[in-house]
Amino acid sequence: MDNTKPQLLEIIGQREARISTLEQEAEQLRQYPPDPTEEIEGLTDQVETLTQERDEAVQYRTDTEPRVQGLNDQVETLTTERDDSREYRTRKDAEVEGLNDKVSTLTTERDESLEYGRTKDGEVVELTGQVETLTGERDESREYATELEGRIGIADGRLARIDE
C-alpha cells in the first residue's frame, strides 16, 4: 500500500496540471473574436506586406547582381595577381638565397686568399732577408777575393822580382 500512495499523488498532480493547461487554453479561445473576418483581414494585410517586401528584395537582387558579379571579377583578378606576386617573390627569394650563398663562398675564398697572401708576404719578407744576407756575404766575398787578388798580384810581383 505504501507504493501506491506516491503513485496516486503523482497521477493526481499530473491531472491537476492538465486541468490547469486546459483552463488556460479555454481562456485563450474565449478571447478570440467570434468573427474570423478581422483575423482574415490581418492575415491578408500581412500577406500583402510580405509580397511587397519579397518583390522589393527581388528587385534589389536584380539591381545589385551586376555589381556583385563585377566585384567577384575584381576579387578573382586580385587573387590571381596576388598569387602571381607570391610566385614571383618566391622565385626572387630563391635567387637572393643563391646569391647570398655565392657571396658567402666568395667572401670565404677572399678571406682564404688574403690569409694565403699574408702567409706568402711573410715568406717573401723572410726570403728577402735571406737574399740581402747572401748578397752581403757575396759582396764581402767579392771584396775579399779582390783583396786576395791584389795580394796575389803583389806577391806575384815580388816573386817575379825575386826570380829576376
Short mmCIF file of C-alpha atoms in Angstrom, two decimals:
data_model
loop_
_atom_site.label_atom_id
_atom_site.label_comp_id
_atom_site.label_asym_id
_atom_site.label_seq_id
_atom_site.Cartn_x
_atom_site.Cartn_y
_atom_site.Cartn_z
CA MET A 1 0.00 0.00 0.00
CA ASP A 2 2.93 2.30 0.65
CA ASN A 3 3.97 2.18 -3.05
CA THR A 4 0.58 3.10 -4.38
CA LYS A 5 0.19 6.30 -2.38
CA PRO A 6 3.09 8.15 -4.09
CA GLN A 7 1.89 6.89 -7.46
CA LEU A 8 -1.61 8.16 -6.78
CA LEU A 9 -0.25 11.53 -5.65
CA GLU A 10 1.79 11.75 -8.85
CA ILE A 11 -1.23 10.90 -11.00
CA ILE A 12 -3.30 13.49 -9.15
CA GLY A 13 -0.57 16.12 -9.73
CA GLN A 14 -0.48 15.31 -13.44
CA ARG A 15 -4.25 15.57 -13.69
CA GLU A 16 -4.29 18.94 -11.91
CA ALA A 17 -1.58 20.24 -14.26
CA ARG A 18 -3.60 19.05 -17.28
CA ILE A 19 -6.73 20.72 -15.92
CA SER A 20 -4.82 23.97 -15.45
CA THR A 21 -3.50 23.79 -19.02
CA LEU A 22 -6.98 23.13 -20.41
CA GLU A 23 -8.40 26.07 -18.42
CA GLN A 24 -5.71 28.36 -19.91
CA GLU A 25 -6.47 27.13 -23.44
CA ALA A 26 -10.20 27.68 -22.84
CA GLU A 27 -9.49 31.24 -21.67
CA GLN A 28 -7.43 31.90 -24.81
CA LEU A 29 -10.23 30.56 -27.01
CA ARG A 30 -12.72 32.85 -25.27
CA GLN A 31 -10.56 35.86 -26.18
CA TYR A 32 -10.72 35.15 -29.92
CA PRO A 33 -13.32 37.20 -31.71
CA PRO A 34 -16.27 35.14 -32.76
CA ASP A 35 -15.99 36.56 -36.31
CA PRO A 36 -12.81 35.42 -38.15
CA THR A 37 -13.10 38.31 -40.63
CA GLU A 38 -10.77 40.52 -38.58
CA GLU A 39 -8.23 37.73 -38.42
CA ILE A 40 -8.54 37.11 -42.18
CA GLU A 41 -8.06 40.81 -42.93
CA GLY A 42 -5.00 40.91 -40.65
CA LEU A 43 -3.53 37.89 -42.38
CA THR A 44 -4.34 39.38 -45.81
CA ASP A 45 -2.51 42.58 -44.84
CA GLN A 46 0.46 40.53 -43.67
CA VAL A 47 0.49 38.58 -46.96
CA GLU A 48 0.37 41.81 -48.98
CA THR A 49 3.18 43.33 -46.90
CA LEU A 50 5.32 40.20 -47.24
CA THR A 51 4.61 40.03 -51.00
CA GLN A 52 5.67 43.67 -51.41
CA GLU A 53 8.84 43.07 -49.36
CA ARG A 54 9.60 39.98 -51.46
CA ASP A 55 9.14 41.96 -54.69
CA GLU A 56 11.44 44.70 -53.36
CA ALA A 57 14.04 42.10 -52.40
CA VAL A 58 13.86 40.51 -55.87
CA GLN A 59 14.25 43.95 -57.48
CA TYR A 60 17.18 44.78 -55.18
CA ARG A 61 18.85 41.47 -56.05
CA THR A 62 18.28 42.14 -59.76
CA ASP A 63 19.77 45.64 -59.40
CA THR A 64 22.78 44.54 -57.35
CA GLU A 65 23.60 41.31 -59.21
CA PRO A 66 25.76 43.03 -61.89
CA ARG A 67 27.67 44.94 -59.21
CA VAL A 68 28.21 41.75 -57.23
CA GLN A 69 29.45 39.99 -60.37
CA GLY A 70 31.80 42.91 -61.05
CA LEU A 71 33.13 42.69 -57.51
CA ASN A 72 33.55 38.92 -57.88
CA ASP A 73 35.54 39.53 -61.08
CA GLN A 74 37.73 42.08 -59.29
CA VAL A 75 38.31 39.67 -56.41
CA GLU A 76 39.29 36.93 -58.86
CA THR A 77 41.67 39.30 -60.69
CA LEU A 78 43.24 40.48 -57.45
CA THR A 79 43.55 36.90 -56.21
CA THR A 80 45.34 35.92 -59.43
CA GLU A 81 47.64 38.95 -59.17
CA ARG A 82 48.37 38.12 -55.52
CA ASP A 83 49.18 34.51 -56.39
CA ASP A 84 51.42 35.65 -59.27
CA SER A 85 53.12 38.10 -56.92
CA ARG A 86 53.70 35.35 -54.35
CA GLU A 87 55.20 33.08 -57.02
CA TYR A 88 57.43 35.93 -58.25
CA ARG A 89 58.51 36.73 -54.70
CA THR A 90 59.25 33.05 -54.04
CA ARG A 91 61.41 32.89 -57.19
CA LYS A 92 63.22 36.08 -56.22
CA ASP A 93 63.74 34.80 -52.68
CA ALA A 94 65.35 31.68 -54.15
CA GLU A 95 67.55 33.85 -56.40
CA VAL A 96 68.56 36.02 -53.44
CA GLU A 97 69.36 32.90 -51.41
CA GLY A 98 71.53 31.65 -54.28
CA LEU A 99 73.30 35.00 -54.50
CA ASN A 100 73.82 35.04 -50.73
CA ASP A 101 75.40 31.59 -50.98
CA LYS A 102 77.70 32.80 -53.78
CA VAL A 103 78.63 35.92 -51.79
CA SER A 104 79.38 33.75 -48.77
CA THR A 105 81.53 31.43 -50.87
CA LEU A 106 83.39 34.34 -52.49
CA THR A 107 83.89 36.00 -49.10
CA THR A 108 85.36 32.79 -47.74
CA GLU A 109 87.60 32.43 -50.79
CA ARG A 110 88.69 36.08 -50.47
CA ASP A 111 89.47 35.62 -46.79
CA GLU A 112 91.44 32.46 -47.56
CA SER A 113 93.23 34.29 -50.38
CA LEU A 114 94.08 37.20 -48.07
CA GLU A 115 95.39 34.79 -45.45
CA TYR A 116 97.41 32.98 -48.12
CA GLY A 117 98.74 36.36 -49.31
CA ARG A 118 99.73 37.28 -45.74
CA THR A 119 101.50 33.95 -45.37
CA LYS A 120 103.30 34.48 -48.68
CA ASP A 121 104.14 38.07 -47.68
CA GLY A 122 105.83 36.67 -44.57
CA GLU A 123 107.71 34.16 -46.70
CA VAL A 124 108.75 36.93 -49.12
CA VAL A 125 110.00 39.08 -46.24
CA GLU A 126 111.95 36.11 -44.89
CA LEU A 127 113.39 35.28 -48.33
CA THR A 128 114.22 38.95 -48.92
CA GLY A 129 116.14 38.95 -45.66
CA GLN A 130 117.98 35.82 -46.74
CA VAL A 131 118.73 37.33 -50.16
CA GLU A 132 120.04 40.51 -48.53
CA THR A 133 122.18 38.43 -46.19
CA LEU A 134 123.51 36.33 -49.07
CA THR A 135 124.07 39.44 -51.19
CA GLY A 136 126.01 41.00 -48.34
CA GLU A 137 128.04 37.84 -47.90
CA ARG A 138 128.65 37.68 -51.66
CA ASP A 139 129.74 41.30 -51.72
CA GLU A 140 132.05 40.68 -48.77
CA SER A 141 133.34 37.58 -50.54
CA ARG A 142 133.99 39.61 -53.72
CA GLU A 143 135.76 42.28 -51.74
CA TYR A 144 137.82 39.63 -50.02
CA ALA A 145 138.50 37.95 -53.39
CA THR A 146 139.51 41.31 -54.84
CA GLU A 147 141.72 41.91 -51.84
CA LEU A 148 143.23 38.46 -52.24
CA GLU A 149 143.74 39.04 -55.97
CA GLY A 150 145.51 42.26 -55.08
CA ARG A 151 147.70 40.45 -52.58
CA ILE A 152 148.32 37.68 -55.09
CA GLY A 153 149.24 40.30 -57.67
CA ILE A 154 151.64 41.90 -55.21
CA ALA A 155 153.02 38.52 -54.26
CA ASP A 156 153.40 37.59 -57.92
CA GLY A 157 155.18 40.86 -58.49
CA ARG A 158 157.57 40.15 -55.64
CA LEU A 159 158.16 36.65 -56.87
CA ALA A 160 158.84 37.92 -60.33
CA ARG A 161 161.35 40.40 -58.97
CA ILE A 162 162.91 37.75 -56.85
CA ASP A 163 163.15 35.48 -59.85
CA GLU A 164 164.83 38.15 -61.88
#
